[in-house]
Amino acid sequence: MSLSRRQFFKKTVIATALTALPPAVLAASRQPLIIPPLLESRRGKPVFLGLESLQAKLLNDNLVEVWGFNGLYLGPTVRVRKGDFVKLNYRNNLPQSVAMNIQGLQANSDTIGGIGHSLKTGETWAPIVPITQTAATCYYQSCSLASSAYQNYRGLVGLWLVEDDESRKAQLPNKYGINDIPLILQDIHLNNQGIQLFSNDKSHFMGDRLFVNGQEAPYLNVARGWVRLRLLNASISRRYKLAFDDEREFFLIAKEQGFLPEPKSLKSISLGTGERIEILVDLNEGGNVSLITGKKRGVLDKVGLFFDDNGEVADNTVLELRPEGLISAFNSKPHYQFSNTATLPTKIAQERSFQIDSENAMINQKRFDPRRIDVNAKQGSVERWTVTSTAATGFRVQGAKFLVESQNDQITPNNELVWQDTVRVDKKVTLLVQFDNLSSNAQPFIFGSSDLMQVDKGAIGMMVIQT
């Protein structure tokens, strides 16, 4: 990065001032985490989601235009239960057309939306959505052709949580916003007034600031005990390597479509674009701890970022957790046992291969064509898909789910098998894709890159699932 003498002088002054500030002063400047409001569909109560332009403070006290739902930057968390029928009501109050998708929801294409159902300005849509799947962490988002990256970036994204009887009875933290915390990660780029800047002329988008639920480096006061974090990577292109700054262990308990057969102890985990995970962390003892992306930074590391960010975010703190009160009386490791854990299917209907050219936004040397159906599959069937990529990138399917059979020819252990709909492809993955839901030529599902820049440039295909 080339700096003028004036820029160099300005950055030097700021960096010098930064080194003089004690860590406690820097931590005091953090803002409390905003918890998205919870919308629950119970007893036939409809869920209203109005797509709107609004004013929010992203930098200092400057109000700037952002997008979101129901008067909020980003969307409220929608929580539903298996066996329910959700009366969903969209209304597009934005100045451009938007197609909506509920990524991860296992339902037919005429109820979850998708590229075949675009809402013009002022239009409404009220599908009745049956909830048939087991516990899952999904999310709703824009999937407008050639505009999904921009519209998601402006704020058209929110969590959609599915519960079932087993997940509700499990001995896990389940008080929303108290010890069960939703975290939506986005990297953005702001000008001096705090306005979101975006350019679609590159293969990927990397913002220089990390925002979580619409805030940069927030904190949360929590009672001592176990805390459950539900994380969604809603960034356009960026992957996050997550860990705690004191290198403590945590437990991975779930991915997109359900719980792992048993908790997996980790010290770090990668979260690719569109991926969702649930983790548990023990806060019974010790002081404040921060979930970060990348390595822990000292003062000199932070100063160095003023001169060359090297593609990193300015503050790599995802969330600072501040435990308070006495040690919980129930401080043993949470456990669960579910009857619906994943097993490898034995009958494979067909095998397919897909190669993603992540720089040229193509799949098998082809870009998206609305006149072409790329996959025709039978409802209830399972196919083996081998996906390779010229560079590490994300891959997802809509309206279906898969098990990762192997990554780079390394077989997935049985105790780590879990249904997913999004995965990071670093060279090669083999997936067992299950098609339980119907789609048509007019309302197709899509599959392909989860990097929304690549999606808008054509790295997706259409699939039709029929009886």
XYZ file of C-alpha atoms in Angstrom:
467
model
C 0.000 0.000 0.000
C 1.479 3.347 -1.057
C 1.118 6.290 1.351
C 1.560 10.006 0.732
C 3.670 11.987 3.234
C 0.492 13.488 4.716
C -1.155 10.064 5.090
C 2.024 8.643 6.595
C 2.240 11.474 9.143
C -1.445 11.093 10.068
C -1.151 7.344 10.547
C 2.025 7.754 12.602
C 0.287 10.189 14.969
C -2.693 7.814 15.378
C -0.439 4.797 15.897
C 1.619 6.639 18.520
C -1.550 7.619 20.371
C -2.783 4.036 20.228
C 0.328 2.684 21.924
C -0.191 5.145 24.782
C -3.681 3.839 25.589
C -3.929 1.072 28.198
C -5.989 -2.003 27.206
C -8.673 -1.125 29.767
C -9.335 2.179 28.001
C -9.636 0.469 24.623
C -12.020 -2.140 26.069
C -14.136 0.605 27.644
C -14.844 2.014 24.189
C -16.669 -1.150 23.150
C -20.457 -1.125 22.780
C -22.794 -3.759 24.233
C -23.848 -6.435 21.768
C -27.218 -5.895 20.127
C -29.336 -9.050 20.281
C -31.725 -9.279 17.309
C -35.358 -9.423 18.471
C -36.938 -12.873 18.491
C -39.980 -13.619 16.319
C -41.669 -16.910 17.123
C -44.367 -18.554 15.061
C -46.691 -20.230 17.551
C -50.433 -20.935 17.510
C -50.770 -19.669 13.957
C -49.219 -16.275 14.660
C -47.875 -14.916 11.335
C -44.278 -13.783 10.885
C -44.008 -10.370 9.181
C -40.763 -9.371 7.469
C -40.783 -5.947 5.882
C -37.753 -5.198 3.693
C -36.864 -1.562 4.405
C -34.357 1.238 4.141
C -33.535 2.845 7.473
C -30.968 4.929 9.334
C -28.321 3.419 11.624
C -25.032 4.372 13.264
C -22.145 2.301 11.927
C -19.334 4.736 12.759
C -19.359 7.211 15.630
C -22.726 8.993 15.856
C -23.287 9.457 12.134
C -26.663 8.206 10.914
C -26.382 6.548 7.499
C -28.735 4.607 5.258
C -28.709 0.824 5.626
C -31.163 -1.932 4.746
C -32.880 -4.448 6.939
C -36.203 -5.781 8.154
C -38.946 -4.342 10.355
C -37.047 -1.117 11.021
C -33.836 -2.941 12.005
C -30.398 -3.151 10.427
C -30.207 -6.864 9.613
C -33.231 -8.955 10.514
C -34.906 -10.318 13.630
C -34.267 -13.952 14.536
C -37.147 -16.165 13.431
C -37.620 -19.278 15.590
C -39.921 -22.074 14.482
C -40.678 -25.641 15.580
C -40.800 -28.906 13.716
C -44.403 -29.815 12.909
C -45.607 -26.217 12.609
C -46.882 -24.341 9.564
C -45.418 -20.829 9.468
C -47.507 -18.057 7.952
C -44.722 -15.935 6.479
C -45.420 -12.429 5.159
C -42.838 -10.527 3.105
C -43.296 -6.952 1.925
C -40.675 -5.244 -0.242
C -40.456 -1.555 0.652
C -37.056 -1.125 -1.022
C -36.452 0.764 -4.302
C -35.368 -2.395 -6.178
C -36.636 -5.919 -6.702
C -35.534 -8.581 -4.227
C -35.708 -12.375 -4.328
C -35.630 -14.002 -0.885
C -34.283 -17.385 0.173
C -34.262 -19.298 3.465
C -30.927 -21.072 3.216
C -30.943 -24.462 4.886
C -34.722 -24.764 5.169
C -35.867 -28.172 3.971
C -39.038 -27.337 2.057
C -40.288 -27.177 -1.519
C -39.117 -24.313 -3.688
C -42.552 -22.678 -3.898
C -42.410 -21.915 -0.160
C -38.799 -20.911 0.500
C -38.518 -18.476 -2.436
C -35.373 -18.339 -4.519
C -34.313 -16.805 -7.814
C -37.622 -17.705 -9.449
C -39.678 -15.525 -7.107
C -38.652 -11.869 -7.182
C -40.614 -9.190 -5.312
C -40.903 -5.825 -7.013
C -41.094 -2.602 -5.007
C -44.330 -2.582 -3.019
C -45.097 -6.246 -3.640
C -45.991 -8.751 -0.918
C -45.749 -12.521 -0.706
C -47.309 -14.750 1.954
C -46.262 -18.407 1.671
C -47.296 -20.948 4.283
C -44.099 -22.797 5.163
C -44.265 -26.326 6.613
C -41.497 -27.135 9.105
C -40.586 -30.797 8.709
C -36.883 -30.926 9.544
C -35.097 -31.569 12.803
C -33.278 -28.827 14.749
C -31.179 -26.602 12.480
C -29.636 -23.162 12.143
C -30.767 -21.581 8.872
C -30.853 -17.992 7.658
C -32.951 -15.821 5.365
C -31.283 -13.586 2.817
C -31.520 -11.935 -0.569
C -30.740 -14.246 -3.488
C -31.521 -11.777 -6.295
C -29.786 -12.572 -9.570
C -26.678 -10.393 -10.035
C -27.540 -8.388 -6.877
C -27.333 -10.826 -3.955
C -23.891 -9.632 -2.784
C -24.924 -5.972 -2.678
C -28.302 -6.631 -1.050
C -26.881 -8.955 1.617
C -24.097 -6.446 2.260
C -26.611 -3.654 2.844
C -28.329 -5.752 5.522
C -30.827 -8.219 4.032
C -29.922 -11.183 6.225
C -31.235 -12.714 9.446
C -31.202 -15.986 11.383
C -33.934 -18.635 11.075
C -33.791 -21.247 13.847
C -35.588 -24.597 13.805
C -36.287 -26.436 17.060
C -37.667 -29.908 17.706
C -38.690 -31.778 20.852
C -35.232 -33.267 21.390
C -33.349 -29.974 21.006
C -35.717 -28.227 23.423
C -35.265 -30.921 26.083
C -31.486 -31.220 25.677
C -29.297 -30.101 28.589
C -27.932 -27.122 26.666
C -28.044 -23.346 27.226
C -31.333 -22.265 25.649
C -32.233 -18.796 26.967
C -32.160 -16.636 23.855
C -29.991 -13.565 24.288
C -28.951 -14.651 27.805
C -26.835 -17.779 27.391
C -27.875 -18.694 23.824
C -26.369 -15.920 21.725
C -26.891 -15.274 17.975
C -23.887 -13.774 16.143
C -24.054 -12.576 12.521
C -20.577 -11.797 11.141
C -20.019 -9.351 8.271
C -16.938 -7.562 7.012
C -17.687 -4.138 5.595
C -15.868 -1.084 4.276
C -16.890 2.397 5.458
C -15.921 5.888 4.408
C -15.236 8.668 6.924
C -18.972 9.345 7.316
C -19.727 5.703 8.097
C -21.404 4.956 4.760
C -21.042 1.409 3.431
C -18.826 1.281 0.355
C -19.165 -1.571 -2.118
C -17.697 -2.453 -5.493
C -18.740 -5.428 -7.620
C -15.911 -5.215 -10.153
C -13.678 -7.732 -8.313
C -13.778 -11.512 -7.961
C -14.109 -11.282 -4.157
C -15.018 -8.645 -1.583
C -12.995 -8.083 1.585
C -14.078 -5.338 3.953
C -11.645 -3.827 6.435
C -13.983 -3.825 9.455
C -15.640 -6.765 11.182
C -19.191 -6.140 12.352
C -21.185 -8.523 14.550
C -24.955 -8.018 14.720
C -24.277 -4.614 13.170
C -21.541 -3.513 15.620
C -17.778 -3.495 15.636
C -16.045 -5.465 18.441
C -18.983 -5.513 20.902
C -19.070 -7.002 24.399
C -21.683 -8.994 26.292
C -22.181 -9.383 30.040
C -23.121 -12.991 30.825
C -23.748 -14.997 33.975
C -21.051 -17.503 34.850
C -21.651 -20.941 33.437
C -21.807 -22.405 29.945
C -22.636 -20.123 27.027
C -23.881 -21.198 23.612
C -22.852 -19.134 20.595
C -24.686 -19.546 17.263
C -22.502 -18.100 14.516
C -23.432 -17.227 10.932
C -20.789 -16.065 8.481
C -22.838 -13.575 6.458
C -19.774 -12.021 4.814
C -19.615 -11.839 1.038
C -16.273 -13.625 0.551
C -14.296 -13.706 3.800
C -13.546 -16.835 5.837
C -12.904 -16.567 9.580
C -10.603 -18.674 11.742
C -12.170 -18.417 15.171
C -10.557 -18.984 18.570
C -10.537 -17.474 22.055
C -7.752 -15.056 22.886
C -6.659 -17.126 25.915
C -6.539 -20.285 23.758
C -9.171 -22.036 25.868
C -10.973 -25.098 24.568
C -14.581 -24.967 23.443
C -17.029 -27.529 22.094
C -18.468 -27.652 18.594
C -21.984 -29.092 18.973
C -23.794 -28.350 15.710
C -23.489 -27.257 12.112
C -26.111 -26.084 9.628
C -28.552 -28.989 9.601
C -28.192 -30.433 13.074
C -26.145 -31.633 16.010
C -22.938 -33.626 15.841
C -23.211 -37.143 17.293
C -21.106 -35.896 20.204
C -19.504 -32.548 21.150
C -16.079 -32.027 19.591
C -13.385 -30.303 21.662
C -11.488 -27.632 19.708
C -9.247 -24.624 20.197
C -9.977 -23.068 16.802
C -12.394 -23.539 13.917
C -12.790 -22.195 10.401
C -16.102 -20.596 9.394
C -16.558 -20.172 5.642
C -19.039 -17.984 3.788
C -22.616 -18.992 4.507
C -21.609 -21.584 7.123
C -23.270 -21.798 10.531
C -21.997 -23.440 13.691
C -22.956 -23.709 17.351
C -20.271 -23.782 20.018
C -20.250 -24.046 23.820
C -17.734 -22.226 26.011
C -17.237 -22.594 29.762
C -17.239 -19.254 31.611
C -17.418 -20.625 35.147
C -13.934 -19.422 35.984
C -11.610 -16.628 34.913
C -12.180 -13.090 33.733
C -13.138 -11.518 30.438
C -12.375 -13.475 27.295
C -12.720 -12.564 23.635
C -13.672 -14.653 20.642
C -11.350 -13.481 17.866
C -10.578 -14.239 14.254
C -6.952 -14.900 13.370
C -4.163 -14.596 15.880
C -4.177 -12.612 19.109
C -2.814 -9.117 18.499
C -0.460 -7.120 20.643
C -0.072 -3.343 20.507
C 2.646 -3.549 17.854
C 0.433 -5.760 15.678
C -2.337 -3.167 15.890
C 0.068 -0.363 15.023
C 1.329 -2.317 12.028
C -2.202 -2.572 10.652
C -2.292 1.226 10.299
C 0.410 0.989 7.664
C -0.468 -2.287 5.941
C -3.665 -4.186 6.748
C -2.580 -7.137 4.584
C -6.229 -7.888 3.927
C -7.082 -8.219 7.628
C -9.873 -6.486 9.529
C -8.941 -3.511 11.693
C -10.209 -5.082 14.941
C -10.313 -8.873 14.942
C -12.505 -9.144 18.049
C -15.761 -10.942 17.304
C -17.179 -10.632 20.815
C -15.784 -9.934 24.275
C -17.547 -12.026 26.914
C -17.629 -10.522 30.407
C -18.742 -13.137 32.969
C -20.274 -11.913 36.204
C -21.646 -13.400 39.412
C -20.913 -16.626 41.236
C -19.793 -19.892 39.709
C -22.750 -21.848 38.407
C -23.889 -24.766 40.520
C -24.255 -26.738 37.293
C -20.761 -26.395 35.894
C -20.256 -29.871 34.423
C -19.844 -30.204 30.673
C -23.251 -30.004 28.937
C -24.222 -33.197 27.183
C -26.901 -34.399 24.826
C -28.053 -37.542 23.091
C -30.167 -37.415 19.968
C -31.902 -40.219 18.119
C -31.634 -38.582 14.700
C -27.875 -38.364 14.201
C -26.630 -38.787 10.641
C -25.667 -42.099 9.063
C -24.170 -42.634 5.632
C -26.744 -43.652 2.998
C -25.938 -46.853 1.117
C -27.951 -46.420 -2.083
C -26.429 -43.866 -4.475
C -28.603 -42.977 -7.468
C -25.981 -41.097 -9.469
C -22.515 -39.575 -9.309
C -21.631 -36.087 -10.551
C -18.508 -33.929 -10.632
C -18.358 -30.147 -10.361
C -15.276 -27.995 -10.763
C -15.467 -24.405 -9.521
C -13.337 -21.797 -11.247
C -13.421 -19.259 -8.424
C -11.617 -16.514 -10.324
C -13.745 -16.670 -13.470
C -16.980 -17.548 -11.624
C -17.751 -20.700 -13.557
C -18.827 -24.256 -12.746
C -17.599 -26.901 -15.184
C -16.495 -24.067 -17.476
C -20.035 -22.668 -17.656
C -21.664 -19.581 -16.172
C -25.242 -19.458 -14.977
C -27.829 -19.566 -17.742
C -31.515 -19.116 -16.742
C -32.515 -21.285 -19.728
C -30.415 -24.267 -18.593
C -31.214 -26.850 -15.922
C -27.914 -28.237 -14.661
C -29.198 -30.992 -12.386
C -32.356 -33.100 -12.654
C -32.827 -35.399 -9.664
C -35.553 -37.573 -8.198
C -37.180 -36.712 -4.900
C -35.932 -39.014 -2.140
C -32.746 -39.935 -3.986
C -29.131 -39.555 -2.852
C -26.287 -38.609 -5.197
C -22.545 -38.488 -4.720
C -21.089 -35.152 -5.783
C -17.350 -34.592 -6.092
C -16.606 -30.864 -5.910
C -13.194 -29.385 -6.692
C -12.067 -25.791 -6.878
C -9.184 -23.849 -8.377
C -8.918 -21.923 -5.082
C -10.442 -22.431 -1.651
C -14.076 -21.315 -1.700
C -17.495 -22.155 -0.284
C -20.111 -24.432 -1.858
C -23.797 -24.723 -0.990
C -27.068 -26.301 -2.084
C -30.572 -24.912 -1.690
C -33.523 -27.034 -0.612
C -31.333 -30.119 -0.090
C -28.743 -31.322 2.404
C -25.564 -33.366 2.349
C -23.059 -35.303 4.385
C -19.374 -34.619 3.796
C -18.136 -38.088 2.921
C -14.516 -36.994 2.562
C -12.304 -33.928 2.274
C -9.165 -34.204 0.160
C -9.709 -37.986 0.219
C -9.763 -38.098 4.034
C -12.891 -39.949 5.168
C -15.063 -38.094 7.702
C -15.139 -40.012 11.029
C -18.592 -41.297 12.013
C -18.603 -39.202 15.195
C -18.258 -36.041 13.087
C -20.949 -36.777 10.496
C -23.622 -34.084 10.453
C -26.052 -32.895 7.792
C -24.979 -29.652 6.144
C -25.949 -27.449 3.225
C -22.744 -25.376 2.983
C -19.092 -26.428 3.055
C -15.688 -24.946 2.304
C -13.915 -26.585 -0.604
C -10.150 -26.571 -0.243
C -9.129 -28.569 -3.313
C -11.681 -31.420 -3.104
C -14.739 -32.614 -1.171
C -17.044 -35.568 -1.751
C -20.661 -35.027 -0.739
C -23.641 -37.345 -0.370
C -26.529 -35.078 -1.367
C -30.079 -35.976 -0.353
C -33.029 -34.513 -2.269
C -36.165 -34.545 -0.115
C -37.902 -31.459 -1.508
C -39.531 -30.627 -4.824
C -38.654 -27.833 -7.241
C -39.769 -26.990 -10.772
C -38.419 -25.314 -13.897
C -40.234 -22.128 -12.917
C -39.097 -22.330 -9.273
C -35.715 -24.118 -9.346
C -33.295 -24.619 -6.507
C -29.749 -23.356 -6.995
C -26.361 -24.771 -6.065
C -22.800 -23.514 -6.406
C -20.465 -21.031 -4.778
C -21.379 -19.490 -1.421
C -19.137 -16.494 -2.182
C -21.817 -14.025 -3.240
C -19.476 -12.143 -5.573
C -18.981 -15.361 -7.520
C -22.699 -16.095 -7.340
C -23.576 -12.768 -8.960
C -20.999 -13.329 -11.677
C -22.378 -16.746 -12.561
C -20.847 -19.499 -10.367
C -24.202 -21.195 -9.727
C -26.400 -23.744 -11.428
C -30.077 -24.655 -11.293
C -31.542 -27.956 -10.155
C -35.030 -29.392 -10.532
C -36.226 -32.100 -8.159
C -39.265 -34.133 -9.236
C -41.132 -37.227 -8.118
